[in-house]
Amino acid sequence: MYGYPITEEEYLILYDESNNDRLIRIENGKLNTEVNTDKKYKPIFILGGIAYRKNKNVNFESLKGILNLQKNIIEMKFIHIARGSFDGVLNSDNLKKFLTWILDNDLYIHYSALNTLYWSSVDIIDDVYVFLKSRGIRIGFKDDSNPFYDDSDMRFNVDYLKNALYTYIKIDKDVFLSFLSSFNYPDIPEGSESKFIRGLYKIIRNKVNSMRRELSNSIEFHWLRSLLDVLKQCKDMSDLTLTKNEQPNILIKSFTDFYFNRLVAFPKSEHLFDEEITIIDKLNRLAKTSKQGEVGNYCFKKSEYYPIQVSDVVAGLFRTIFIFLDDKSLDEVNEFKRNINARQKECLDLLKLLINKSDNESQGFFFRIVPPAINEKNRILFE
């Protein structure tokens, strides 16, 4: 998604976050989120929840009666409603009750979804595009019938290459992170820009060569070959302005911008965030730089506040969805839809109803910074 619409209607918008790692950096060739743990890092951050018109009264107590959770559960979280991978989550009777309650009470759902590894690397492709454009070289993709260079839809072509780079990162993450670390990425030393691009070309080429026999007919292999063809044109690059940042090995310093994004997108709404200590001061500083009326009013609520707990369920659900979309291929998403059982289909249909209702109310309710292939898989899942 490029940019976001400004919604002038007045809502009460409640938020919780899922997978807020606060800071993502490279440590000894690995992500700090993977140090001292055997768990595989899932690069999905969600800021999401529920929303409704300001003048609406909502009986949240009725949801407690419908869900009838165990008495010893002090604070409701997504894991109390559904557990496991996406297919298991869709089997949850409590999730069905939860989604039905949101629909029956005329509420909306919303999310901002960020793929952290994608976000940390896409500027490389933007710099590549700027370089080739300055040389008068058109960038595109190639197959057996397509000319290599084609600027008929430049946004599509740039997205294609961003998708290709993320595909490589997924299948060779440790090598990629070690490579970035060797350049103190994104604080790439002045004069090392060409060396960086040539090095990136080399590690991708090595991976392509190693997978040629087993994956030569796959779409992923095709994407990587196209990316290599483009990078080969950039061996003399001397400028990585969009990529470089004077913060060695820090990929994401804070998620504050994604909170601020919501205030800007809904300037006449009231925003209630789950209390996040690392965000409060930074968001306050950002808000103070804005003119009156440019950002919505906001406050932070402790997680004991039940509507925030309801938002936790929404955020957790969408994180599960985007992890599923990140892990699965296009063919696997299609196969999943063909093979779901009746209970899973019922939950998926309820979720689709909620998404469509919310999107029709305001396109600003859904904001994604994810690889283009995930957007396509998301479309397939909910079509």
mmCIF file of C-alpha atoms in Angstrom:
data_model
loop_
_atom_site.group_PDB
_atom_site.id
_atom_site.type_symbol
_atom_site.label_atom_id
_atom_site.label_comp_id
_atom_site.label_asym_id
_atom_site.label_seq_id
_atom_site.Cartn_x
_atom_site.Cartn_y
_atom_site.Cartn_z
ATOM 1 C CA MET A 1 0.000 0.000 0.000
ATOM 2 C CA TYR A 2 1.305 3.452 -0.882
ATOM 3 C CA GLY A 3 0.400 6.248 1.492
ATOM 4 C CA TYR A 4 -2.915 6.228 3.305
ATOM 5 C CA PRO A 5 -6.217 8.106 3.100
ATOM 6 C CA ILE A 6 -7.155 10.760 5.649
ATOM 7 C CA THR A 7 -10.507 9.958 7.280
ATOM 8 C CA GLU A 8 -12.389 12.958 8.676
ATOM 9 C CA GLU A 9 -15.178 10.989 10.393
ATOM 10 C CA GLU A 10 -15.092 10.780 14.189
ATOM 11 C CA TYR A 11 -14.400 7.370 15.730
ATOM 12 C CA LEU A 12 -13.247 5.925 18.981
ATOM 13 C CA ILE A 13 -10.359 3.686 17.923
ATOM 14 C CA LEU A 14 -8.804 1.181 20.326
ATOM 15 C CA TYR A 15 -5.437 -0.475 19.805
ATOM 16 C CA ASP A 16 -3.230 -3.235 21.049
ATOM 17 C CA GLU A 17 0.000 -4.424 19.504
ATOM 18 C CA SER A 18 1.259 -7.893 18.705
ATOM 19 C CA ASN A 19 4.992 -8.635 18.496
ATOM 20 C CA ASN A 20 6.342 -5.238 19.522
ATOM 21 C CA ASP A 21 10.061 -5.998 19.786
ATOM 22 C CA ARG A 22 10.727 -2.276 20.406
ATOM 23 C CA LEU A 23 14.165 -2.426 18.733
ATOM 24 C CA ILE A 24 15.429 -4.722 15.978
ATOM 25 C CA ARG A 25 19.165 -4.867 15.360
ATOM 26 C CA ILE A 26 21.810 -7.250 14.082
ATOM 27 C CA GLU A 27 24.032 -8.873 16.700
ATOM 28 C CA ASN A 28 26.874 -11.085 15.503
ATOM 29 C CA GLY A 29 25.126 -11.773 12.220
ATOM 30 C CA LYS A 30 21.764 -12.541 13.835
ATOM 31 C CA LEU A 31 18.692 -10.582 14.841
ATOM 32 C CA ASN A 32 18.601 -9.627 18.508
ATOM 33 C CA THR A 33 15.133 -11.197 18.619
ATOM 34 C CA GLU A 34 16.698 -14.603 17.910
ATOM 35 C CA VAL A 35 19.561 -14.420 20.399
ATOM 36 C CA ASN A 36 19.259 -16.895 23.289
ATOM 37 C CA THR A 37 16.156 -18.525 21.866
ATOM 38 C CA ASP A 38 15.409 -21.487 19.618
ATOM 39 C CA LYS A 39 12.246 -19.890 18.275
ATOM 40 C CA LYS A 40 12.230 -18.841 14.644
ATOM 41 C CA TYR A 41 11.616 -15.110 14.307
ATOM 42 C CA LYS A 42 8.329 -14.220 12.637
ATOM 43 C CA PRO A 43 8.764 -10.717 11.163
ATOM 44 C CA ILE A 44 5.189 -9.501 11.599
ATOM 45 C CA PHE A 45 4.237 -6.505 13.753
ATOM 46 C CA ILE A 46 0.555 -5.643 14.138
ATOM 47 C CA LEU A 47 -1.047 -2.570 15.666
ATOM 48 C CA GLY A 48 -4.761 -3.272 15.560
ATOM 49 C CA GLY A 49 -8.081 -3.507 17.301
ATOM 50 C CA ILE A 50 -11.654 -2.268 17.115
ATOM 51 C CA ALA A 51 -13.326 1.026 16.245
ATOM 52 C CA TYR A 52 -16.784 2.560 16.380
ATOM 53 C CA ARG A 53 -18.523 5.908 15.956
ATOM 54 C CA LYS A 54 -17.877 8.315 18.823
ATOM 55 C CA ASN A 55 -21.522 8.624 19.847
ATOM 56 C CA LYS A 56 -22.097 4.863 20.058
ATOM 57 C CA ASN A 57 -22.533 2.980 23.330
ATOM 58 C CA VAL A 58 -21.064 -0.524 23.387
ATOM 59 C CA ASN A 59 -21.935 -3.135 25.991
ATOM 60 C CA PHE A 60 -18.573 -4.872 26.360
ATOM 61 C CA GLU A 61 -19.856 -6.827 29.365
ATOM 62 C CA SER A 62 -22.093 -8.824 27.032
ATOM 63 C CA LEU A 63 -19.008 -10.273 25.322
ATOM 64 C CA LYS A 64 -17.761 -11.640 28.625
ATOM 65 C CA GLY A 65 -21.000 -13.569 29.039
ATOM 66 C CA ILE A 66 -20.888 -14.912 25.488
ATOM 67 C CA LEU A 67 -17.287 -16.136 25.708
ATOM 68 C CA ASN A 68 -17.669 -17.487 29.256
ATOM 69 C CA LEU A 69 -13.919 -17.772 29.783
ATOM 70 C CA GLN A 70 -12.455 -19.467 32.846
ATOM 71 C CA LYS A 71 -12.817 -17.434 36.028
ATOM 72 C CA ASN A 72 -9.060 -17.425 36.682
ATOM 73 C CA ILE A 73 -8.357 -15.503 33.444
ATOM 74 C CA ILE A 74 -7.769 -11.971 34.695
ATOM 75 C CA GLU A 75 -6.809 -10.418 31.350
ATOM 76 C CA MET A 76 -8.188 -11.744 28.057
ATOM 77 C CA LYS A 77 -5.663 -12.278 25.295
ATOM 78 C CA PHE A 78 -5.814 -13.823 21.849
ATOM 79 C CA ILE A 79 -4.505 -17.165 23.157
ATOM 80 C CA HIS A 80 -7.632 -17.448 25.323
ATOM 81 C CA ILE A 81 -9.807 -17.262 22.211
ATOM 82 C CA ALA A 82 -7.776 -19.331 19.752
ATOM 83 C CA ARG A 83 -4.408 -21.065 19.633
ATOM 84 C CA GLY A 84 -1.987 -22.514 17.136
ATOM 85 C CA SER A 85 -1.508 -21.890 13.439
ATOM 86 C CA PHE A 86 -4.104 -20.238 11.231
ATOM 87 C CA ASP A 87 -5.954 -23.423 10.297
ATOM 88 C CA GLY A 88 -6.323 -24.323 13.976
ATOM 89 C CA VAL A 89 -7.400 -20.792 14.880
ATOM 90 C CA LEU A 90 -10.260 -20.973 12.373
ATOM 91 C CA ASN A 91 -11.582 -24.068 14.170
ATOM 92 C CA SER A 92 -12.126 -22.088 17.378
ATOM 93 C CA ASP A 93 -15.732 -21.849 18.531
ATOM 94 C CA ASN A 94 -14.827 -18.855 20.706
ATOM 95 C CA LEU A 95 -13.379 -17.038 17.694
ATOM 96 C CA LYS A 96 -16.677 -17.548 15.890
ATOM 97 C CA LYS A 97 -18.518 -16.098 18.911
ATOM 98 C CA PHE A 98 -16.064 -13.190 19.102
ATOM 99 C CA LEU A 99 -16.407 -12.226 15.426
ATOM 100 C CA THR A 100 -20.190 -12.600 15.558
ATOM 101 C CA TRP A 101 -20.333 -10.293 18.590
ATOM 102 C CA ILE A 102 -18.352 -7.604 16.739
ATOM 103 C CA LEU A 103 -20.726 -7.833 13.769
ATOM 104 C CA ASP A 104 -23.850 -7.857 15.938
ATOM 105 C CA ASN A 105 -22.653 -4.767 17.810
ATOM 106 C CA ASP A 106 -21.895 -2.853 14.610
ATOM 107 C CA LEU A 107 -18.197 -2.400 15.357
ATOM 108 C CA TYR A 108 -15.290 -2.162 12.930
ATOM 109 C CA ILE A 109 -11.884 -3.802 12.969
ATOM 110 C CA HIS A 110 -8.600 -2.264 11.892
ATOM 111 C CA TYR A 111 -4.889 -3.006 11.683
ATOM 112 C CA SER A 112 -1.520 -1.698 10.614
ATOM 113 C CA ALA A 113 0.635 -4.625 9.497
ATOM 114 C CA LEU A 114 4.398 -4.378 9.118
ATOM 115 C CA ASN A 115 6.800 -7.012 7.847
ATOM 116 C CA THR A 116 9.939 -5.929 9.670
ATOM 117 C CA LEU A 117 12.496 -7.676 7.443
ATOM 118 C CA TYR A 118 10.854 -6.328 4.307
ATOM 119 C CA TRP A 119 10.671 -2.798 5.712
ATOM 120 C CA SER A 120 14.339 -2.968 6.727
ATOM 121 C CA SER A 121 15.563 -3.778 3.221
ATOM 122 C CA VAL A 122 13.278 -2.225 0.586
ATOM 123 C CA ASP A 123 15.240 1.029 0.378
ATOM 124 C CA ILE A 124 17.996 -0.914 -1.373
ATOM 125 C CA ILE A 125 15.696 -1.456 -4.344
ATOM 126 C CA ASP A 126 14.550 2.168 -4.317
ATOM 127 C CA ASP A 127 18.200 3.255 -4.530
ATOM 128 C CA VAL A 128 18.741 0.797 -7.382
ATOM 129 C CA TYR A 129 15.779 2.296 -9.214
ATOM 130 C CA VAL A 130 17.079 5.865 -8.733
ATOM 131 C CA PHE A 131 20.505 4.828 -10.022
ATOM 132 C CA LEU A 132 19.211 3.082 -13.140
ATOM 133 C CA LYS A 133 16.804 5.912 -13.883
ATOM 134 C CA SER A 134 19.689 8.386 -13.724
ATOM 135 C CA ARG A 135 21.464 6.258 -16.329
ATOM 136 C CA GLY A 136 18.403 6.176 -18.556
ATOM 137 C CA ILE A 137 17.977 2.448 -17.973
ATOM 138 C CA ARG A 138 14.466 1.119 -17.612
ATOM 139 C CA ILE A 139 13.957 -1.600 -15.067
ATOM 140 C CA GLY A 140 11.562 -4.467 -15.317
ATOM 141 C CA PHE A 141 11.354 -8.201 -15.179
ATOM 142 C CA LYS A 142 11.904 -10.824 -17.787
ATOM 143 C CA ASP A 143 10.481 -14.122 -18.832
ATOM 144 C CA ASP A 144 10.537 -16.060 -22.070
ATOM 145 C CA SER A 145 8.164 -13.654 -23.784
ATOM 146 C CA ASN A 146 8.867 -10.336 -22.082
ATOM 147 C CA PRO A 147 11.634 -7.868 -22.936
ATOM 148 C CA PHE A 148 13.857 -7.332 -19.914
ATOM 149 C CA TYR A 149 13.401 -3.588 -19.692
ATOM 150 C CA ASP A 150 9.849 -2.306 -19.616
ATOM 151 C CA ASP A 151 8.697 0.835 -17.822
ATOM 152 C CA SER A 152 5.034 0.537 -18.826
ATOM 153 C CA ASP A 153 4.157 0.072 -15.148
ATOM 154 C CA MET A 154 7.140 1.230 -13.118
ATOM 155 C CA ARG A 155 5.428 0.809 -9.746
ATOM 156 C CA PHE A 156 4.771 -2.828 -10.582
ATOM 157 C CA ASN A 157 8.330 -3.380 -11.741
ATOM 158 C CA VAL A 158 9.872 -1.857 -8.605
ATOM 159 C CA ASP A 159 7.512 -3.894 -6.429
ATOM 160 C CA TYR A 160 8.495 -7.001 -8.358
ATOM 161 C CA LEU A 161 12.137 -6.449 -7.452
ATOM 162 C CA LYS A 162 11.326 -5.678 -3.816
ATOM 163 C CA ASN A 163 9.417 -8.921 -3.698
ATOM 164 C CA ALA A 164 12.385 -10.729 -5.226
ATOM 165 C CA LEU A 165 14.787 -9.321 -2.638
ATOM 166 C CA TYR A 166 12.488 -10.360 0.199
ATOM 167 C CA THR A 167 12.216 -13.835 -1.336
ATOM 168 C CA TYR A 168 15.985 -14.125 -1.159
ATOM 169 C CA ILE A 169 16.071 -12.860 2.441
ATOM 170 C CA LYS A 170 13.568 -15.518 3.499
ATOM 171 C CA ILE A 171 15.510 -18.424 2.040
ATOM 172 C CA ASP A 172 19.005 -17.202 2.999
ATOM 173 C CA LYS A 173 18.400 -14.984 6.037
ATOM 174 C CA ASP A 174 21.511 -15.863 8.038
ATOM 175 C CA VAL A 175 23.838 -15.190 5.106
ATOM 176 C CA PHE A 176 22.011 -11.946 4.296
ATOM 177 C CA LEU A 177 22.191 -10.668 7.883
ATOM 178 C CA SER A 178 25.884 -11.540 8.148
ATOM 179 C CA PHE A 179 26.453 -9.657 4.905
ATOM 180 C CA LEU A 180 24.604 -6.598 6.231
ATOM 181 C CA SER A 181 26.557 -6.758 9.475
ATOM 182 C CA SER A 182 29.853 -6.722 7.582
ATOM 183 C CA PHE A 183 28.881 -3.262 6.270
ATOM 184 C CA ASN A 184 27.388 -2.007 9.571
ATOM 185 C CA TYR A 185 24.118 -1.722 7.633
ATOM 186 C CA PRO A 186 22.441 0.677 7.303
ATOM 187 C CA ASP A 187 25.465 2.824 8.228
ATOM 188 C CA ILE A 188 27.317 1.750 5.089
ATOM 189 C CA PRO A 189 30.767 3.398 4.982
ATOM 190 C CA GLU A 190 31.209 6.223 2.510
ATOM 191 C CA GLY A 191 32.829 4.909 -0.660
ATOM 192 C CA SER A 192 31.611 1.319 -0.089
ATOM 193 C CA GLU A 193 28.348 1.610 -2.011
ATOM 194 C CA SER A 194 29.570 -0.210 -5.108
ATOM 195 C CA LYS A 195 31.187 -2.914 -2.986
ATOM 196 C CA PHE A 196 27.899 -3.369 -1.122
ATOM 197 C CA ILE A 197 25.880 -3.863 -4.319
ATOM 198 C CA ARG A 198 28.472 -6.228 -5.801
ATOM 199 C CA GLY A 199 28.499 -8.207 -2.561
ATOM 200 C CA LEU A 200 24.715 -8.428 -2.545
ATOM 201 C CA TYR A 201 24.793 -9.659 -6.130
ATOM 202 C CA LYS A 202 27.339 -12.312 -5.182
ATOM 203 C CA ILE A 203 25.433 -13.818 -2.236
ATOM 204 C CA ILE A 204 22.186 -13.934 -4.234
ATOM 205 C CA ARG A 205 23.984 -15.504 -7.197
ATOM 206 C CA ASN A 206 25.501 -18.140 -4.911
ATOM 207 C CA LYS A 207 22.053 -19.032 -3.602
ATOM 208 C CA VAL A 208 20.538 -19.135 -7.064
ATOM 209 C CA ASN A 209 23.292 -21.461 -8.256
ATOM 210 C CA SER A 210 22.813 -23.778 -5.282
ATOM 211 C CA MET A 211 19.064 -24.072 -5.836
ATOM 212 C CA ARG A 212 19.144 -24.215 -9.634
ATOM 213 C CA ARG A 213 18.556 -27.961 -9.879
ATOM 214 C CA GLU A 214 15.715 -28.288 -7.363
ATOM 215 C CA LEU A 215 13.872 -25.001 -7.938
ATOM 216 C CA SER A 216 14.700 -23.977 -11.489
ATOM 217 C CA ASN A 217 11.035 -24.110 -12.534
ATOM 218 C CA SER A 218 9.675 -22.248 -9.511
ATOM 219 C CA ILE A 219 8.404 -18.690 -9.584
ATOM 220 C CA GLU A 220 10.817 -17.855 -6.748
ATOM 221 C CA PHE A 221 13.762 -18.884 -8.917
ATOM 222 C CA HIS A 222 12.415 -16.668 -11.683
ATOM 223 C CA TRP A 223 12.154 -13.706 -9.302
ATOM 224 C CA LEU A 224 15.740 -14.140 -8.116
ATOM 225 C CA ARG A 225 17.138 -14.367 -11.631
ATOM 226 C CA SER A 226 15.358 -11.134 -12.521
ATOM 227 C CA LEU A 227 16.826 -9.435 -9.455
ATOM 228 C CA LEU A 228 20.309 -10.613 -10.389
ATOM 229 C CA ASP A 229 19.893 -9.209 -13.887
ATOM 230 C CA VAL A 230 19.041 -5.816 -12.393
ATOM 231 C CA LEU A 231 21.818 -5.800 -9.787
ATOM 232 C CA LYS A 232 24.315 -6.647 -12.504
ATOM 233 C CA GLN A 233 23.524 -3.265 -14.052
ATOM 234 C CA CYS A 234 24.374 -1.514 -10.767
ATOM 235 C CA LYS A 235 27.940 -2.617 -10.075
ATOM 236 C CA ASP A 236 29.153 0.993 -10.366
ATOM 237 C CA MET A 237 26.618 2.492 -7.943
ATOM 238 C CA SER A 238 28.118 5.170 -5.722
ATOM 239 C CA ASP A 239 25.007 6.430 -3.943
ATOM 240 C CA LEU A 240 22.758 4.664 -1.419
ATOM 241 C CA THR A 241 21.081 7.760 -0.018
ATOM 242 C CA LEU A 242 17.738 6.111 0.703
ATOM 243 C CA THR A 243 19.317 3.040 2.286
ATOM 244 C CA LYS A 244 21.984 4.632 4.452
ATOM 245 C CA ASN A 245 21.326 5.684 8.023
ATOM 246 C CA GLU A 246 23.838 6.572 10.708
ATOM 247 C CA GLN A 247 22.688 3.811 13.046
ATOM 248 C CA PRO A 248 25.000 0.823 12.565
ATOM 249 C CA ASN A 249 23.260 -2.564 12.678
ATOM 250 C CA ILE A 250 19.920 -1.086 13.772
ATOM 251 C CA LEU A 251 17.170 -2.185 11.401
ATOM 252 C CA ILE A 252 14.214 -0.681 13.285
ATOM 253 C CA LYS A 253 14.817 1.753 16.125
ATOM 254 C CA SER A 254 11.189 2.180 17.171
ATOM 255 C CA PHE A 255 7.634 1.483 16.052
ATOM 256 C CA THR A 256 6.471 4.952 17.122
ATOM 257 C CA ASP A 257 5.927 6.107 13.535
ATOM 258 C CA PHE A 258 3.239 3.484 13.067
ATOM 259 C CA TYR A 259 1.333 4.816 16.075
ATOM 260 C CA PHE A 260 1.701 8.365 14.783
ATOM 261 C CA ASN A 261 0.515 7.245 11.347
ATOM 262 C CA ARG A 262 -2.866 6.362 12.889
ATOM 263 C CA LEU A 263 -3.218 9.781 14.520
ATOM 264 C CA VAL A 264 -2.591 11.458 11.169
ATOM 265 C CA ALA A 265 -4.913 9.124 9.242
ATOM 266 C CA PHE A 266 -7.799 9.801 11.666
ATOM 267 C CA PRO A 267 -7.272 13.394 12.867
ATOM 268 C CA LYS A 268 -10.803 13.842 14.263
ATOM 269 C CA SER A 269 -10.935 10.545 16.132
ATOM 270 C CA GLU A 270 -10.106 9.578 19.707
ATOM 271 C CA HIS A 271 -7.299 7.004 19.888
ATOM 272 C CA LEU A 272 -6.875 4.696 22.888
ATOM 273 C CA PHE A 273 -3.602 2.760 22.862
ATOM 274 C CA ASP A 274 -2.502 -0.056 25.110
ATOM 275 C CA GLU A 275 0.046 1.411 27.502
ATOM 276 C CA GLU A 276 3.509 0.927 26.022
ATOM 277 C CA ILE A 277 6.197 2.698 28.029
ATOM 278 C CA THR A 278 8.730 2.840 25.191
ATOM 279 C CA ILE A 279 6.208 4.575 22.912
ATOM 280 C CA ILE A 280 4.615 7.214 25.157
ATOM 281 C CA ASP A 281 7.393 9.832 25.288
ATOM 282 C CA LYS A 282 8.352 9.401 21.631
ATOM 283 C CA LEU A 283 4.758 9.728 20.455
ATOM 284 C CA ASN A 284 4.248 12.804 22.627
ATOM 285 C CA ARG A 285 7.272 14.458 21.010
ATOM 286 C CA LEU A 286 6.010 13.659 17.515
ATOM 287 C CA ALA A 287 2.511 14.916 18.268
ATOM 288 C CA LYS A 288 3.870 18.220 19.602
ATOM 289 C CA THR A 289 5.519 18.925 16.241
ATOM 290 C CA SER A 290 2.128 18.779 14.483
ATOM 291 C CA LYS A 291 -0.265 21.646 13.954
ATOM 292 C CA GLN A 292 -3.546 21.690 15.829
ATOM 293 C CA GLY A 293 -6.121 19.532 14.060
ATOM 294 C CA GLU A 294 -3.545 17.539 12.088
ATOM 295 C CA VAL A 295 -3.522 14.586 14.492
ATOM 296 C CA GLY A 296 -6.217 12.933 16.565
ATOM 297 C CA ASN A 297 -6.444 13.069 20.339
ATOM 298 C CA TYR A 298 -4.964 10.053 22.067
ATOM 299 C CA CYS A 299 -4.267 8.474 25.417
ATOM 300 C CA PHE A 300 -2.808 5.262 26.783
ATOM 301 C CA LYS A 301 -4.811 2.743 28.786
ATOM 302 C CA LYS A 302 -3.544 -0.071 30.946
ATOM 303 C CA SER A 303 -4.313 -3.538 29.603
ATOM 304 C CA GLU A 304 -6.810 -4.169 32.414
ATOM 305 C CA TYR A 305 -9.220 -1.987 30.409
ATOM 306 C CA TYR A 306 -11.457 -4.575 28.739
ATOM 307 C CA PRO A 307 -11.877 -2.878 25.319
ATOM 308 C CA ILE A 308 -8.071 -2.960 25.014
ATOM 309 C CA GLN A 309 -8.215 -6.709 25.672
ATOM 310 C CA VAL A 310 -10.759 -7.027 22.859
ATOM 311 C CA SER A 311 -8.267 -5.222 20.627
ATOM 312 C CA ASP A 312 -5.560 -7.688 21.702
ATOM 313 C CA VAL A 313 -7.649 -10.494 20.215
ATOM 314 C CA VAL A 314 -7.984 -8.632 16.904
ATOM 315 C CA ALA A 315 -4.257 -7.823 16.761
ATOM 316 C CA GLY A 316 -3.315 -11.414 17.606
ATOM 317 C CA LEU A 317 -5.680 -12.775 14.972
ATOM 318 C CA PHE A 318 -4.203 -10.634 12.212
ATOM 319 C CA ARG A 319 -0.659 -11.463 13.257
ATOM 320 C CA THR A 320 -1.577 -15.145 12.889
ATOM 321 C CA ILE A 321 -3.005 -14.412 9.444
ATOM 322 C CA PHE A 322 0.053 -12.517 8.206
ATOM 323 C CA ILE A 323 2.421 -15.165 9.562
ATOM 324 C CA PHE A 324 0.402 -17.707 7.573
ATOM 325 C CA LEU A 325 0.600 -15.563 4.433
ATOM 326 C CA ASP A 326 4.345 -15.063 4.930
ATOM 327 C CA ASP A 327 4.986 -18.780 5.372
ATOM 328 C CA LYS A 328 2.834 -20.089 2.523
ATOM 329 C CA SER A 329 3.218 -19.877 -1.238
ATOM 330 C CA LEU A 330 0.469 -18.650 -3.549
ATOM 331 C CA ASP A 331 -0.350 -22.240 -4.479
ATOM 332 C CA GLU A 332 -0.501 -23.252 -0.820
ATOM 333 C CA VAL A 333 -2.944 -20.442 -0.003
ATOM 334 C CA ASN A 334 -5.175 -21.554 -2.872
ATOM 335 C CA GLU A 335 -4.959 -25.151 -1.684
ATOM 336 C CA PHE A 336 -5.799 -24.099 1.873
ATOM 337 C CA LYS A 337 -8.981 -22.392 0.688
ATOM 338 C CA ARG A 338 -10.025 -25.432 -1.331
ATOM 339 C CA ASN A 339 -9.585 -27.801 1.610
ATOM 340 C CA ILE A 340 -10.943 -25.919 4.641
ATOM 341 C CA ASN A 341 -13.698 -27.597 6.609
ATOM 342 C CA ALA A 342 -17.161 -26.177 7.305
ATOM 343 C CA ARG A 343 -16.241 -24.670 10.688
ATOM 344 C CA GLN A 344 -13.113 -23.021 9.287
ATOM 345 C CA LYS A 345 -15.081 -21.626 6.349
ATOM 346 C CA GLU A 346 -17.688 -20.193 8.713
ATOM 347 C CA CYS A 347 -15.029 -18.305 10.684
ATOM 348 C CA LEU A 348 -13.263 -17.159 7.519
ATOM 349 C CA ASP A 349 -16.552 -15.899 6.064
ATOM 350 C CA LEU A 350 -17.321 -13.964 9.260
ATOM 351 C CA LEU A 351 -13.881 -12.386 9.133
ATOM 352 C CA LYS A 352 -14.342 -11.524 5.464
ATOM 353 C CA LEU A 353 -17.666 -9.837 6.297
ATOM 354 C CA LEU A 354 -15.973 -7.783 9.009
ATOM 355 C CA ILE A 355 -13.066 -6.792 6.783
ATOM 356 C CA ASN A 356 -15.350 -5.732 3.928
ATOM 357 C CA LYS A 357 -17.660 -3.825 6.276
ATOM 358 C CA SER A 358 -14.731 -2.013 7.882
ATOM 359 C CA ASP A 359 -13.029 -1.283 4.568
ATOM 360 C CA ASN A 360 -16.275 0.116 3.146
ATOM 361 C CA GLU A 361 -16.542 2.378 6.193
ATOM 362 C CA SER A 362 -12.959 3.664 5.840
ATOM 363 C CA GLN A 363 -10.092 2.463 3.680
ATOM 364 C CA GLY A 364 -7.830 3.907 6.363
ATOM 365 C CA PHE A 365 -8.713 1.077 8.737
ATOM 366 C CA PHE A 366 -6.240 -1.237 6.980
ATOM 367 C CA PHE A 367 -2.621 -0.283 6.365
ATOM 368 C CA ARG A 368 0.070 -2.718 5.236
ATOM 369 C CA ILE A 369 3.796 -2.542 4.621
ATOM 370 C CA VAL A 370 4.417 -6.065 3.412
ATOM 371 C CA PRO A 371 5.914 -7.744 0.329
ATOM 372 C CA PRO A 372 3.669 -7.484 -2.748
ATOM 373 C CA ALA A 373 3.282 -11.269 -2.839
ATOM 374 C CA ILE A 374 1.707 -11.162 0.631
ATOM 375 C CA ASN A 375 -0.798 -8.573 -0.586
ATOM 376 C CA GLU A 376 -1.699 -10.939 -3.405
ATOM 377 C CA LYS A 377 -2.034 -13.899 -1.023
ATOM 378 C CA ASN A 378 -4.177 -11.753 1.269
ATOM 379 C CA ARG A 379 -6.451 -10.967 -1.673
ATOM 380 C CA ILE A 380 -6.744 -14.655 -2.554
ATOM 381 C CA LEU A 381 -7.514 -15.652 1.030
ATOM 382 C CA PHE A 382 -10.405 -13.214 1.354
ATOM 383 C CA GLU A 383 -11.789 -13.101 -2.193
#
